[in-house]
Short mmCIF file of C-alpha atoms in Angstrom, two decimals:
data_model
loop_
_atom_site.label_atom_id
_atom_site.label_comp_id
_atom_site.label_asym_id
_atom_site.label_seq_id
_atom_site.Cartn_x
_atom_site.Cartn_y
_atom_site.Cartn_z
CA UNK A 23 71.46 155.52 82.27
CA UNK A 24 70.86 153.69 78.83
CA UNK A 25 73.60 153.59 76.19
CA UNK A 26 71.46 154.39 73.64
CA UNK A 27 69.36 156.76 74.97
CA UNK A 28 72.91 159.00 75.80
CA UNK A 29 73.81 158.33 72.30
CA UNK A 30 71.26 159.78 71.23
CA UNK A 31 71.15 162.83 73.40
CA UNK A 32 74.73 163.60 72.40
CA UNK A 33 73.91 163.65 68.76
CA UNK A 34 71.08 166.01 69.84
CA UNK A 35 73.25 168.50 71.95
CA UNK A 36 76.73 168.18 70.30
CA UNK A 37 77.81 168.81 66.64
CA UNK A 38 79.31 166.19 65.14
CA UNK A 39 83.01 167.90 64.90
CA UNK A 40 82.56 168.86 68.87
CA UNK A 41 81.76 165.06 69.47
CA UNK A 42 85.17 164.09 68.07
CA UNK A 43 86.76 166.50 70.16
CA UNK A 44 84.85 165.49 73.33
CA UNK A 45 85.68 161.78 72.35
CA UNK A 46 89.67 162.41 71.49
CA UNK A 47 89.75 163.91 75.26
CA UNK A 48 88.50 161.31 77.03
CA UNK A 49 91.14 158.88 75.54
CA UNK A 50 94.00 161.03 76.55
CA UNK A 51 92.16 161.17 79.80
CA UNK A 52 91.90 157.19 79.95
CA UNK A 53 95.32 156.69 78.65
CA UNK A 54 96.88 159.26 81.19
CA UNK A 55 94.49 157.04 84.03
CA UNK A 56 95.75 154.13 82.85
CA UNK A 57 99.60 155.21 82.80
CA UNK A 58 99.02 156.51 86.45
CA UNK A 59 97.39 153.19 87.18
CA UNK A 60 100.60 151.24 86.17
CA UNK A 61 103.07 153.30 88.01
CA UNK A 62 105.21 155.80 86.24
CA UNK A 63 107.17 155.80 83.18
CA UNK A 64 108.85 152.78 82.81
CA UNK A 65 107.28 150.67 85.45
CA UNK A 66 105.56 147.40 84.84
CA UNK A 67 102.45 146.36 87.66
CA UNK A 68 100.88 142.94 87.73
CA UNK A 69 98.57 143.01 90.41
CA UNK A 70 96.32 140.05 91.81
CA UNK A 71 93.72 139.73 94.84
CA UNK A 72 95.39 137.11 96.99
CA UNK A 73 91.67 137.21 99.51
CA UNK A 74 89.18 139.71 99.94
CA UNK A 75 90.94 142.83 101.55
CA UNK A 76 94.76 141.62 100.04
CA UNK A 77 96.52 142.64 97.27
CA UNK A 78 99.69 141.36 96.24
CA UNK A 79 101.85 143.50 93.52
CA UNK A 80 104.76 143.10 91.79
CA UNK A 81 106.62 146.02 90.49
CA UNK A 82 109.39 146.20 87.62
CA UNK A 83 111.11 149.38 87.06
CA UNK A 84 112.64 149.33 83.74
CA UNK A 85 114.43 152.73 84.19
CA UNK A 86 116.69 151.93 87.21
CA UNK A 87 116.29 149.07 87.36
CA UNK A 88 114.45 147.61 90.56
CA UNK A 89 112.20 144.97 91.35
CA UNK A 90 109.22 145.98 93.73
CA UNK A 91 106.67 143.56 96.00
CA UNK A 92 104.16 145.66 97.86
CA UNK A 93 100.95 143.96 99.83
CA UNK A 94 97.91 146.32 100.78
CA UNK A 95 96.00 144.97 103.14
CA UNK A 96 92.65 146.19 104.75
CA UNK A 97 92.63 146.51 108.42
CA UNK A 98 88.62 146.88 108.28
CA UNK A 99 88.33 142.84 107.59
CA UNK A 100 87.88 141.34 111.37
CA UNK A 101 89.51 137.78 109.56
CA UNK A 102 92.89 139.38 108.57
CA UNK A 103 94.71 139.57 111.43
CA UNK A 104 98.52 140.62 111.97
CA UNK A 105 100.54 139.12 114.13
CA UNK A 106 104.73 139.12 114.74
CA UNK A 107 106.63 135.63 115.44
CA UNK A 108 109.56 135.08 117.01
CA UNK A 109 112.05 132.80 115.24
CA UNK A 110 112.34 129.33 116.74
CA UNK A 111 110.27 131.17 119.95
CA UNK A 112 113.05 131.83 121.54
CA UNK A 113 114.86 135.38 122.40
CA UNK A 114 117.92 134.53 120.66
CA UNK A 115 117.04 132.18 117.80
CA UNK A 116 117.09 132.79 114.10
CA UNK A 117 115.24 131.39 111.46
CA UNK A 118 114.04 132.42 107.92
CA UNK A 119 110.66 133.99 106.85
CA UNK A 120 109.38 131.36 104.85
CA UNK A 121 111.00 128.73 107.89
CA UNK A 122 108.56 130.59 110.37
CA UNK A 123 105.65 130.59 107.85
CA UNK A 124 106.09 126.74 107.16
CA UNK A 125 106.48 126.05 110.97
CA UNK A 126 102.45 126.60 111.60
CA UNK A 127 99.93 123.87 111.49
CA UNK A 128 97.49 125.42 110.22
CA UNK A 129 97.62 127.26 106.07
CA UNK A 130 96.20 129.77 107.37
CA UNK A 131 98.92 132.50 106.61
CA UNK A 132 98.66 134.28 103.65
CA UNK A 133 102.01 136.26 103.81
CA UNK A 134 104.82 137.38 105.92
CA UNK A 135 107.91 139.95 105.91
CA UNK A 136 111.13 140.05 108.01
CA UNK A 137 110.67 142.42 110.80
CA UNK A 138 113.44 144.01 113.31
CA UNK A 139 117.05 144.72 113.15
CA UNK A 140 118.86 142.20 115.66
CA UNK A 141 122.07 141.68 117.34
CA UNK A 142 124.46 138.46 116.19
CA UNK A 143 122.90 136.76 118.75
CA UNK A 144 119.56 136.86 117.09
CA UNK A 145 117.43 138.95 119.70
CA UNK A 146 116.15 142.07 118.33
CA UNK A 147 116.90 145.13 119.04
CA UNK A 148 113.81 146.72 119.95
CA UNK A 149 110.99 146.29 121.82
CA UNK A 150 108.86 143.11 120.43
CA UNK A 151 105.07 141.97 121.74
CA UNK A 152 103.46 138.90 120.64
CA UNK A 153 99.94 138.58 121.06
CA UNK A 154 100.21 141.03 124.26
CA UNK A 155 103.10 139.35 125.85
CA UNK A 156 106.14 141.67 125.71
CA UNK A 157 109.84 139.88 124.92
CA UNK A 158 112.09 142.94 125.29
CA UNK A 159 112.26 146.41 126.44
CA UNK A 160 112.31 149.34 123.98
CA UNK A 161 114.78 151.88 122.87
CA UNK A 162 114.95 155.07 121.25
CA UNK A 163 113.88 154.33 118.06
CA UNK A 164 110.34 153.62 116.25
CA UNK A 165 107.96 151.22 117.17
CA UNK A 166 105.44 149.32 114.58
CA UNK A 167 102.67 147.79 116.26
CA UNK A 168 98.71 147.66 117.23
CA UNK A 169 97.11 148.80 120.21
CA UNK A 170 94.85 145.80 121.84
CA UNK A 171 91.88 147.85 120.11
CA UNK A 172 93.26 147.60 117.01
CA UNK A 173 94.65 150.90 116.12
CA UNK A 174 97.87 150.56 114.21
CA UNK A 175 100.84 153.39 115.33
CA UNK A 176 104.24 154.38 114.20
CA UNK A 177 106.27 155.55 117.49
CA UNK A 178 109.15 156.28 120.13
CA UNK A 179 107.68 154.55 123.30
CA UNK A 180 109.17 154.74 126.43
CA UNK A 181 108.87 151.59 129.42
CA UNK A 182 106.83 151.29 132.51
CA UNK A 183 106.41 147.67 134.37
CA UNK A 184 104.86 147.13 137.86
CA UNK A 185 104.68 144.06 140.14
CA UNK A 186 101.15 144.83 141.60
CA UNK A 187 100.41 143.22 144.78
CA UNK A 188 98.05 142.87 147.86
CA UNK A 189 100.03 144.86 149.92
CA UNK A 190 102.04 147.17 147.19
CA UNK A 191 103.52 147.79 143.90
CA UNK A 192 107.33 147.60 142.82
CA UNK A 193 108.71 148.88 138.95
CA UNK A 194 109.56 146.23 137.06
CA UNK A 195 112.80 147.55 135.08
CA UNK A 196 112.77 145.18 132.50
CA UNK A 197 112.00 142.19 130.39
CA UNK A 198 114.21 139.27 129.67
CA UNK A 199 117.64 141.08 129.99
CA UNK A 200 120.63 141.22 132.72
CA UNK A 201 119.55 142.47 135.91
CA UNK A 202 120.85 145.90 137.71
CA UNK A 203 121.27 146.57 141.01
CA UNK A 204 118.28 146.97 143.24
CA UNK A 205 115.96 145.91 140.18
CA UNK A 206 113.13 143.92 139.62
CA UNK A 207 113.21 142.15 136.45
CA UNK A 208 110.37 139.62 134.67
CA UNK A 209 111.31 136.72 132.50
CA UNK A 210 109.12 134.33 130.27
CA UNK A 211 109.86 131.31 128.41
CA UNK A 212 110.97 133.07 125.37
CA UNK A 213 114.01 133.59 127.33
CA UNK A 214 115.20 130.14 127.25
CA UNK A 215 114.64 126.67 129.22
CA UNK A 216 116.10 128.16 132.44
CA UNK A 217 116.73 131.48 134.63
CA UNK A 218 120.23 132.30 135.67
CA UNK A 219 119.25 133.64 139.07
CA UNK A 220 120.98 136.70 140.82
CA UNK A 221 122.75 134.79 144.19
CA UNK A 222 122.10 138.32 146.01
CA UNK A 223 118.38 137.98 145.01
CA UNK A 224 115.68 136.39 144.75
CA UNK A 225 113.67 134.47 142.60
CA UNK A 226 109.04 134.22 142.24
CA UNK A 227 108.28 131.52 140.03
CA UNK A 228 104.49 132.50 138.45
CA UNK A 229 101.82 130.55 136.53
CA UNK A 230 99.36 132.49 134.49
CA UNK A 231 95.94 133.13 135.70
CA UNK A 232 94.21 134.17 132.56
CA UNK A 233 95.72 135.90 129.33
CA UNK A 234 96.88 138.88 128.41
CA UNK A 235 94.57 142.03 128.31
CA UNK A 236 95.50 145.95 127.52
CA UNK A 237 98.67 145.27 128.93
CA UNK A 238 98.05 143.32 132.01
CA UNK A 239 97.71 139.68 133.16
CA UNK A 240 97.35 138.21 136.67
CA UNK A 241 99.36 135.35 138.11
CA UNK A 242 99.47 132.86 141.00
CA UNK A 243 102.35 132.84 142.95
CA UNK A 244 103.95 129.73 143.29
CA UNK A 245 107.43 129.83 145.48
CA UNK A 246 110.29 132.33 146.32
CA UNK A 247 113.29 130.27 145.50
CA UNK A 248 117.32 131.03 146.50
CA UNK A 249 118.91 129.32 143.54
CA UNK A 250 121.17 129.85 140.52
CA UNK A 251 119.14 128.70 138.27
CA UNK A 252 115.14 128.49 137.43
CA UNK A 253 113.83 126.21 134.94
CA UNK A 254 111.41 128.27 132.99
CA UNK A 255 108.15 126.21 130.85
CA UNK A 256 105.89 128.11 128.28
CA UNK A 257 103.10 130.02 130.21
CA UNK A 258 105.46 130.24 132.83
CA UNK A 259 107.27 133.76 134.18
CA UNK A 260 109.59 134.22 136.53
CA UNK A 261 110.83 137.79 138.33
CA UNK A 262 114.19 138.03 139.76
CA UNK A 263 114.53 140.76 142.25
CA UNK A 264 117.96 141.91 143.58
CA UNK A 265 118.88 143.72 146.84
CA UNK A 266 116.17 146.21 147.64
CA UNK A 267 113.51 144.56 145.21
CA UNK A 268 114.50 140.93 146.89
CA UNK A 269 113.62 142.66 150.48
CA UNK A 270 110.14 143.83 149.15
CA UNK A 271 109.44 140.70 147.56
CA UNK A 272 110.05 138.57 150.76
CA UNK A 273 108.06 140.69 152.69
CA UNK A 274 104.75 141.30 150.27
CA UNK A 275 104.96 138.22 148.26
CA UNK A 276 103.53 134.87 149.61
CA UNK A 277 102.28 131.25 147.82
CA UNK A 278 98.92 131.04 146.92
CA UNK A 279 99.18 135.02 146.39
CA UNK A 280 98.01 136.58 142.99
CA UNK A 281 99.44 139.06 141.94
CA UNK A 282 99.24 141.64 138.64
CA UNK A 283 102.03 142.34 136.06
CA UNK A 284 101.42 145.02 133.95
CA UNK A 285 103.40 146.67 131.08
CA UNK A 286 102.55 150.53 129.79
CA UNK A 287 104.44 151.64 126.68
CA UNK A 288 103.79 155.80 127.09
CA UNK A 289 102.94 157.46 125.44
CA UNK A 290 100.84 155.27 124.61
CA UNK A 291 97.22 155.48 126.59
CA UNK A 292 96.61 151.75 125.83
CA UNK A 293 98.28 148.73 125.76
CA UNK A 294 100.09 146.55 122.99
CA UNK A 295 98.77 143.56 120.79
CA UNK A 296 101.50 143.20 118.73
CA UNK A 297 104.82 145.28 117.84
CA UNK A 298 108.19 144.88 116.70
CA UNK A 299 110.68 148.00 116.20
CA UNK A 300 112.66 149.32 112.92
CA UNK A 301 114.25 152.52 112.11
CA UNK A 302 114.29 155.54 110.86
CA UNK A 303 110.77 156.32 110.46
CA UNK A 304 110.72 157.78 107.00
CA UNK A 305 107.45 159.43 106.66
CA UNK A 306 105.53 161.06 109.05
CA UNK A 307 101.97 163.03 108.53
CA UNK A 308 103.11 163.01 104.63
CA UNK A 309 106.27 164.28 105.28
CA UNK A 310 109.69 162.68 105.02
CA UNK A 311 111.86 163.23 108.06
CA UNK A 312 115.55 163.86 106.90
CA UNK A 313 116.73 163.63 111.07
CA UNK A 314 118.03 160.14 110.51
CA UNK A 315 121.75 160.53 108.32
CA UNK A 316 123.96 157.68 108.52
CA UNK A 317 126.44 157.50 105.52
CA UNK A 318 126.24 154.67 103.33
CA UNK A 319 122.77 153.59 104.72
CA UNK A 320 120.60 156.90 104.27
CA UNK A 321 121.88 158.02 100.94
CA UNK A 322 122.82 155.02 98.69
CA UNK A 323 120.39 152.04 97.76
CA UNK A 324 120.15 148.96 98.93
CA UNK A 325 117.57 146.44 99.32
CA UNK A 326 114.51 147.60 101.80
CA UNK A 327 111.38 146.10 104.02
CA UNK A 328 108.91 149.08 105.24
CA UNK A 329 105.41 149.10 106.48
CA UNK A 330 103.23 152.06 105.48
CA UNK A 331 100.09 153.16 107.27
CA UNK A 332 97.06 155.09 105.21
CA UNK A 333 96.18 158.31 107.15
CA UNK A 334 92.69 157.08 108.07
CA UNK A 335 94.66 153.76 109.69
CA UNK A 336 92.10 151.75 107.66
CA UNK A 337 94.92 150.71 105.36
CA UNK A 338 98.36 148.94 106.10
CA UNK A 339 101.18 148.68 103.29
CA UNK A 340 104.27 145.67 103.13
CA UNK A 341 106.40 146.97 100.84
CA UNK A 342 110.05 145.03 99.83
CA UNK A 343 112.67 146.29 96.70
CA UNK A 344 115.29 143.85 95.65
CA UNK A 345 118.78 145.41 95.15
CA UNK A 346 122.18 145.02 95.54
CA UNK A 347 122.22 142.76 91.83
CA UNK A 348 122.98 145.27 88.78
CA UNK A 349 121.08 144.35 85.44
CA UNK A 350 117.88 143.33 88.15
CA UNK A 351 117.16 145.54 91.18
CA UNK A 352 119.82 148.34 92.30
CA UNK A 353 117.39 148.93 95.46
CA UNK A 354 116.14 152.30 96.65
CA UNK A 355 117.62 155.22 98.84
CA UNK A 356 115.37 155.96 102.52
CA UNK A 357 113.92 159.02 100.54
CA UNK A 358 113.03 156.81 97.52
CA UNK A 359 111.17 154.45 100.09
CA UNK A 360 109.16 157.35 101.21
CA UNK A 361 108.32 158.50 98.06
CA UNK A 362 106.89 155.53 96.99
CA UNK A 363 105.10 154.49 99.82
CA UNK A 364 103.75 157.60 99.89
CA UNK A 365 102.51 157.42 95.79
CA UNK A 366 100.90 154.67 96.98
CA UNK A 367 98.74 156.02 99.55
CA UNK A 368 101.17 155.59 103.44
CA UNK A 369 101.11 158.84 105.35
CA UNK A 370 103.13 157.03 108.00
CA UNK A 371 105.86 154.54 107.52
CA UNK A 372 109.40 153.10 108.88
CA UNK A 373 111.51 151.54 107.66
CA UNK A 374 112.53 147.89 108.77
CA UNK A 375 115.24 145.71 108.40
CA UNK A 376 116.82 145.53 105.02
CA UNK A 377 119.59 144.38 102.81
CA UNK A 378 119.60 140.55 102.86
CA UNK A 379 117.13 140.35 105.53
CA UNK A 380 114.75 141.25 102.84
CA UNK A 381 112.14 138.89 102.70
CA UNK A 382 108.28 138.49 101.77
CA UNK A 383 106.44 135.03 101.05
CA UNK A 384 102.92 135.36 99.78
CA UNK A 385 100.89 131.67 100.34
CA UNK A 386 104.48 129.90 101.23
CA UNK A 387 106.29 131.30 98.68
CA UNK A 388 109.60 133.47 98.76
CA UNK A 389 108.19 136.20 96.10
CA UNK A 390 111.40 138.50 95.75
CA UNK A 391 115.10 137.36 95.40
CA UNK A 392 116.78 137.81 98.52
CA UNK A 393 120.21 139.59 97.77
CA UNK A 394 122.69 136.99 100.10
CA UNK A 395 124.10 134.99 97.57
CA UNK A 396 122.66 131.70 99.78
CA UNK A 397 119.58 133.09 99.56
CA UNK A 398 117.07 133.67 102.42
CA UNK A 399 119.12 135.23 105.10
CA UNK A 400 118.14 134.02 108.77
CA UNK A 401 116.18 136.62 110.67
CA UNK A 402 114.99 137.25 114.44
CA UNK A 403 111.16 138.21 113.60
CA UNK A 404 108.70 138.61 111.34
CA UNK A 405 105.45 140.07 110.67
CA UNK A 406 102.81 137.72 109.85
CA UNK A 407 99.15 137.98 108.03
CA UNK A 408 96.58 135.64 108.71
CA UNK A 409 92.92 134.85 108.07
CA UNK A 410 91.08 133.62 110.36
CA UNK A 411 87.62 131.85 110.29
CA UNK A 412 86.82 130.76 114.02
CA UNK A 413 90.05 130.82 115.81
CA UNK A 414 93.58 132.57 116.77
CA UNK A 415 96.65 130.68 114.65
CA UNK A 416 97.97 127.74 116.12
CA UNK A 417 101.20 128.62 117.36
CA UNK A 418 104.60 127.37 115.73
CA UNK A 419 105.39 123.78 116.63
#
């Protein structure tokens, strides 16, 4: 509608006294917008479009005080794509954010957090895929990840492997981890250079037929092998059977064979792209869950990484608060995290790894301040955005 032409139907309509009035309101009403638009009382926002579909900002709470990074990222844009690295690409290596980020070819990635709690060997804790192929089993806690449709989720997941073959199936009990008696169990190379073979089992060296897909991938079988040790390569997987799994694999498995491994995560319906694991989820359908209480970690803050999910799954949030450094950023409590994750539009969210794991680069750079007086703490995985144009991202070198 013209400005002038509403002009001058409000001087028709409205006194000029009741135009005053009218106009007064809609300041407050801006003002109060434009307070609710820069976070609450005491808060300061600078916000900036990093690409179409990311926005990167940076939050200073005067009244605590805190320091808050939070990306939103649309998960409707086909070029942004998520994806979780393992440091080094190996099960036990550790590395730092912005090491991983720097170790791709390509400047493609436009920003990265730390991902999983991990053990001081440096293999995380939970379950982890990367781009469909699984490097651990998962536990009872949450699980962050994307379906191989898409669809991001927030959940417990149980574990279900099989060794499909010609002539049968066996479970596969697990992924890159000591064996148990009477178990199958599959290896890649994120293991390591080399199998340490069960000498009451035996070992089917694999090559890759094809990539991952919902879950499955098929494989050629190469040899069945007696020996302490396997070298493993990249592409390559190996399954170590013991006992009663080493019978049935000598009797169904043969060179030349193909066979089908395939990994279900119930419950799950589909399989996994990507995931890593964290804990305690601390929203859930809008609501905080208070089931997680560990003293010292629940109630008190300290420095936090979370992901948040909108409710329509259209919209993913990276969220990181400083803390542990008075006069800066004291950190948040779990139901702090919610809160705000929540204000800012996550129905779902868990927390990840925190304290001086900490960590998000936005194009290469370290935006927050790590609290570990040396700075950027080594970490065993991270979640990675990238855009894309024709192709996946080259993988680390």
């Amino acid at each position: 509608m013209n400005r002038r032409k509403d002009a001058v139907f409000l001087s028709h309509s409205v006194k000029g006294e009741s135009v005053k009035r009218i106009v007064g309101f809609w300041v407050i009403v801006c003002l109060a917008i434009g307070g609710w638009l820069a976070g609450v009382r005491g808060q300061e926002v600078r916000t900036r479009t990093i690409v179409p579909g990311v926005t990167f900002s940076a939050i200073q709470d005067t009244t605590v005080p805190r320091r808050i990074f939070v990306l939103k990222i649309d998960l409707t844009r086909p070029e942004l794509q998520l994806h979780t690295v393992k440091a080094k690409n190996r099960l036990l290596g550790l590395a730092t954010v912005s090491a991983m980020v720097h170790s791709f070819k390509r400047e493609n990635v436009l920003a990265a957090i730390n991902a999983d709690f991990f053990n001081k060997t440096g293999c995380p804790v939970n379950l982890q895929v990367q781009r469909g192929e699984p490097l651990t089993d998962p536990i009872s806690y949450p699980v962050f990840g994307f379906t191989t449709s898409g669809k991001p989720f927030i959940r417990r997941l149980s574990f279900r492997g099989e060794l499909l073959a010609p002539k049968g199936t066996f479970p596969i009990g697990g992924i890159n981890r000591q064996w148990h008696p009477d178990e199958l169990v599959y290896f890649n190379a994120f293991f390591g250079d080399s199998v340490l073979a069960n000498p009451w089992g035996v070992t089917v060296l694999l090559h890759p037929v094809g990539n991952w897909k919902n879950g499955r991938r098929v494989f050629q079988v190469n040899r069945l092998v007696h020996v302490r040790r396997v070298a493993l390569h990249p592409g390559q997987a190996v399954l170590v059977g013991h006992r009663k799994a080493r019978l049935w694999l000598e009797k169904n498995l043969h060179p030349g064979q193909r066979v089908t491994i395939q990994f279900r995560f119930p419950p799950l319906k589909e399989g996994i792209r990507e995931a890593t694991g964290g804990l305690p989820q601390i929203l859930k359908n809008g609501r905080y869950l208070e089931k997680f209480k560990k003293k010292g970690f629940t109630g008190k803050r300290h420095p936090r990484t979370a992901v948040g999910i909108s409710r329509d799954g259209k919209t993913l949030f990276w969220m990181v608060v400083d803390g542990r450094q008075p006069g800066y950023s004291l950190g948040m409590t779990l139901r702090e995290l919610a809160d705000f994750l929540k204000s800012l539009g996550a129905y779902n969210a868990v927390n990840l790894d925190g304290g001086g794991s900490s960590t998000m680069v936005v194009r290469g750079h370290v935006v927050n301040h790590p609290s570990d007086a040396a700075g950027e703490r080594p970490v065993s995985n991270a979640w990675m955005l990238f855009r894309e144009k024709t192709a996946r991202p080259q993988r680390p070198e």
